[in-house]
PDB file of C-alpha atoms in Angstrom:
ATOM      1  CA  UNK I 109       0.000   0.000   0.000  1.00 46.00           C
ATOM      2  CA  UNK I 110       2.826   2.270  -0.354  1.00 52.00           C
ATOM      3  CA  UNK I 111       2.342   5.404  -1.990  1.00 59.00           C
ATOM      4  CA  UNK I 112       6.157   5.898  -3.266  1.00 63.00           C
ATOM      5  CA  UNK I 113       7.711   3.728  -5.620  1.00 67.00           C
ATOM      6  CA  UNK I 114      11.338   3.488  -7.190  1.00 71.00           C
ATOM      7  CA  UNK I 115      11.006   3.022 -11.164  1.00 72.00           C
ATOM      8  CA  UNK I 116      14.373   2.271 -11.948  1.00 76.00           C
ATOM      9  CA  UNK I 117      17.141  -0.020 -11.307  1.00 82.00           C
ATOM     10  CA  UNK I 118      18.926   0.845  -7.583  1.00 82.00           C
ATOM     11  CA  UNK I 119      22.684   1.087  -7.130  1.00 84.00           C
ATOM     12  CA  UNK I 120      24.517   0.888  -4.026  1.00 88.00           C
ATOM     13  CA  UNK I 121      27.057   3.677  -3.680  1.00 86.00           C
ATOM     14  CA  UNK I 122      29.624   4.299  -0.945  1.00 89.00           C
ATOM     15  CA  UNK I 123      28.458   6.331   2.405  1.00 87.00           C
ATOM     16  CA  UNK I 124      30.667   9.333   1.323  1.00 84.00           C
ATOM     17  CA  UNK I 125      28.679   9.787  -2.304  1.00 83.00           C
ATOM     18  CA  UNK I 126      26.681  13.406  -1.922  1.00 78.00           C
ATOM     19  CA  UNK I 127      23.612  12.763  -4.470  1.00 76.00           C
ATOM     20  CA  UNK I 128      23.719  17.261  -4.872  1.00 72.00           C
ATOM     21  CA  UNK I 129      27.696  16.898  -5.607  1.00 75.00           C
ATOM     22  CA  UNK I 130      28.365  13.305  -6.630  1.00 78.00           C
ATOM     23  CA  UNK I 131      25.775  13.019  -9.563  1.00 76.00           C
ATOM     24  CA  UNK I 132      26.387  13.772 -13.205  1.00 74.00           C
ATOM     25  CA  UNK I 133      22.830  14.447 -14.029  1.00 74.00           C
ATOM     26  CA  UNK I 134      19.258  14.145 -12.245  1.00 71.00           C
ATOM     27  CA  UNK I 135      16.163  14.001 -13.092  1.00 74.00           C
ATOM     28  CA  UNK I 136      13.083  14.273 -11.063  1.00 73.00           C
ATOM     29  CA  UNK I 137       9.713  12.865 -12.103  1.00 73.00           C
ATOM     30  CA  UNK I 138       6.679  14.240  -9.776  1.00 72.00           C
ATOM     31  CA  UNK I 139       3.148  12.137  -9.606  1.00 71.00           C
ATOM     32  CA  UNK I 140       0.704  13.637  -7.992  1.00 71.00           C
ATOM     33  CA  UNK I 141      -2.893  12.791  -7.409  1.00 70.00           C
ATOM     34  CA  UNK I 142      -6.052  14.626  -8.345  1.00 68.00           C
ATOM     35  CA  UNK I 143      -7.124  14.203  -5.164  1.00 66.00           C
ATOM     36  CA  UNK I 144      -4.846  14.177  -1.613  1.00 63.00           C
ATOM     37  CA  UNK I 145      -5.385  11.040   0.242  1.00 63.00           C
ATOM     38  CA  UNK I 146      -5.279  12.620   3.298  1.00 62.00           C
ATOM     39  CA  UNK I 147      -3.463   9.904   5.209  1.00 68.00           C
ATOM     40  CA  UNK I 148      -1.134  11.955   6.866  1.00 67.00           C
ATOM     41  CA  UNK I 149      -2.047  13.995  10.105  1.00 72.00           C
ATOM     42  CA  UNK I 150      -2.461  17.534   9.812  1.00 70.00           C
ATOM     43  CA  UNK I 151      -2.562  16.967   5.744  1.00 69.00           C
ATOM     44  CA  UNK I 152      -6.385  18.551   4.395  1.00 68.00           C
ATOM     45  CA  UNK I 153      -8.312  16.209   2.095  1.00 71.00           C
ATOM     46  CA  UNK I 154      -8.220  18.562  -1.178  1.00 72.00           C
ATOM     47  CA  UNK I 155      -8.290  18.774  -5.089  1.00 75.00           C
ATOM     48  CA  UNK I 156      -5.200  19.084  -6.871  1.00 78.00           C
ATOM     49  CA  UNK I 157      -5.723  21.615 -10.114  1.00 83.00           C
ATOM     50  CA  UNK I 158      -3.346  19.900 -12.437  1.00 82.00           C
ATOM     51  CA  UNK I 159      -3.563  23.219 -14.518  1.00 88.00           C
ATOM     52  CA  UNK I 160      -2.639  25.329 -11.750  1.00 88.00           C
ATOM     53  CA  UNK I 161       0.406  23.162 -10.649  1.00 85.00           C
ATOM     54  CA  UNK I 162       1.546  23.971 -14.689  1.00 87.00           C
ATOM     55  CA  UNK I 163       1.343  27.621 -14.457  1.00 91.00           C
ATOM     56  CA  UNK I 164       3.837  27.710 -11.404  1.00 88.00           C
ATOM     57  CA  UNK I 165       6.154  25.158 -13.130  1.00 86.00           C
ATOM     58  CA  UNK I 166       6.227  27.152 -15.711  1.00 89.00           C
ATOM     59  CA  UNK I 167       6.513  30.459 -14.392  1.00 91.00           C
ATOM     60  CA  UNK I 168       9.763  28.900 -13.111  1.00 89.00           C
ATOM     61  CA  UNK I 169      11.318  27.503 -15.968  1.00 90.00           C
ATOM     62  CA  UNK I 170      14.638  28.585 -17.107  1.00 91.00           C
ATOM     63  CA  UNK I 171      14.946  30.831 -13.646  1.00 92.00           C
ATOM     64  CA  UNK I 172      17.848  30.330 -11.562  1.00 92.00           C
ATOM     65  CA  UNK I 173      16.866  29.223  -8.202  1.00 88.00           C
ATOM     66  CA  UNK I 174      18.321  29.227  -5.083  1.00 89.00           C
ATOM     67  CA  UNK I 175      17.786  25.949  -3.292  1.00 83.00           C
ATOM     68  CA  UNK I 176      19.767  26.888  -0.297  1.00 83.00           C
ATOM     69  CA  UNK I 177      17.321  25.965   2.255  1.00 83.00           C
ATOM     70  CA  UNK I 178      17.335  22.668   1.087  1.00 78.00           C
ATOM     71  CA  UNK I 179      20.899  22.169   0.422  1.00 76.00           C
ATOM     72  CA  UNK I 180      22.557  19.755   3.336  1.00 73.00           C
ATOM     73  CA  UNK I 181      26.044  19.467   4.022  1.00 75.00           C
ATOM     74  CA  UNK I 182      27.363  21.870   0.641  1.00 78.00           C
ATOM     75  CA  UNK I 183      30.872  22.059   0.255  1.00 77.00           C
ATOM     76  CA  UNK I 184      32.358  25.631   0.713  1.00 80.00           C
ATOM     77  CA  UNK I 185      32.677  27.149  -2.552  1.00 82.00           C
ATOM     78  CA  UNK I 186      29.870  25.008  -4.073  1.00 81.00           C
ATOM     79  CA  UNK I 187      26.695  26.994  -5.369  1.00 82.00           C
ATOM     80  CA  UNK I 188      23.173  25.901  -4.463  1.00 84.00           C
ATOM     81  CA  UNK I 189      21.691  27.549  -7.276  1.00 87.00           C
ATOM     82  CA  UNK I 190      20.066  25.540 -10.691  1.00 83.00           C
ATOM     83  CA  UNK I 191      18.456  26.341 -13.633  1.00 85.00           C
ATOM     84  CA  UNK I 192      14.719  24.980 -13.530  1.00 83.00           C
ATOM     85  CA  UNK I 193      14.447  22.849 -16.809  1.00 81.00           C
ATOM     86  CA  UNK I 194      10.298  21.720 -17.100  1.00 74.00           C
TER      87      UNK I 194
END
């Protein structure tokens, strides 16, 4: 009944890899339901307006954005700044 699931093959890596740092490329493929399940506490049962969710993506696309707040562990002198691609 799990509602994540890994679509691809998995490969161990050593402890010290950094997924940010180590990486060559990423991509990042988002499902999302029409409706929230509303499983988790605190989470409000909702609709999802696929349209709406567009209009942000692409609001952002080809922006540089900071992701500093979610950065862990960056090496000095790295940036924590990408280019959204959607």
């Amino acid at each position: 009944r799990g509602l994540l699931r890994v679509a691809g093959p998995i490969q161990e890596v050593p402890t010290s890899f950094h997924a940010t740092f180590g990486a060559t490329w990423r991509r990042y493929v988002y499902v999302m339901p029409l409706l929230q399940a509303g499983e988790e506490e605190g989470t409000p049962v909702a609709a999802i307006d696929p349209a709406a969710v567009n209009r942000v993506l692409r609001a952002l696309e080809g922006k540089d954005v900071d992701m500093y707040p979610f950065a862990r562990d960056t090496p000095q002198g790295r940036g924590t700044v990408c280019r959204m691609i959607v």
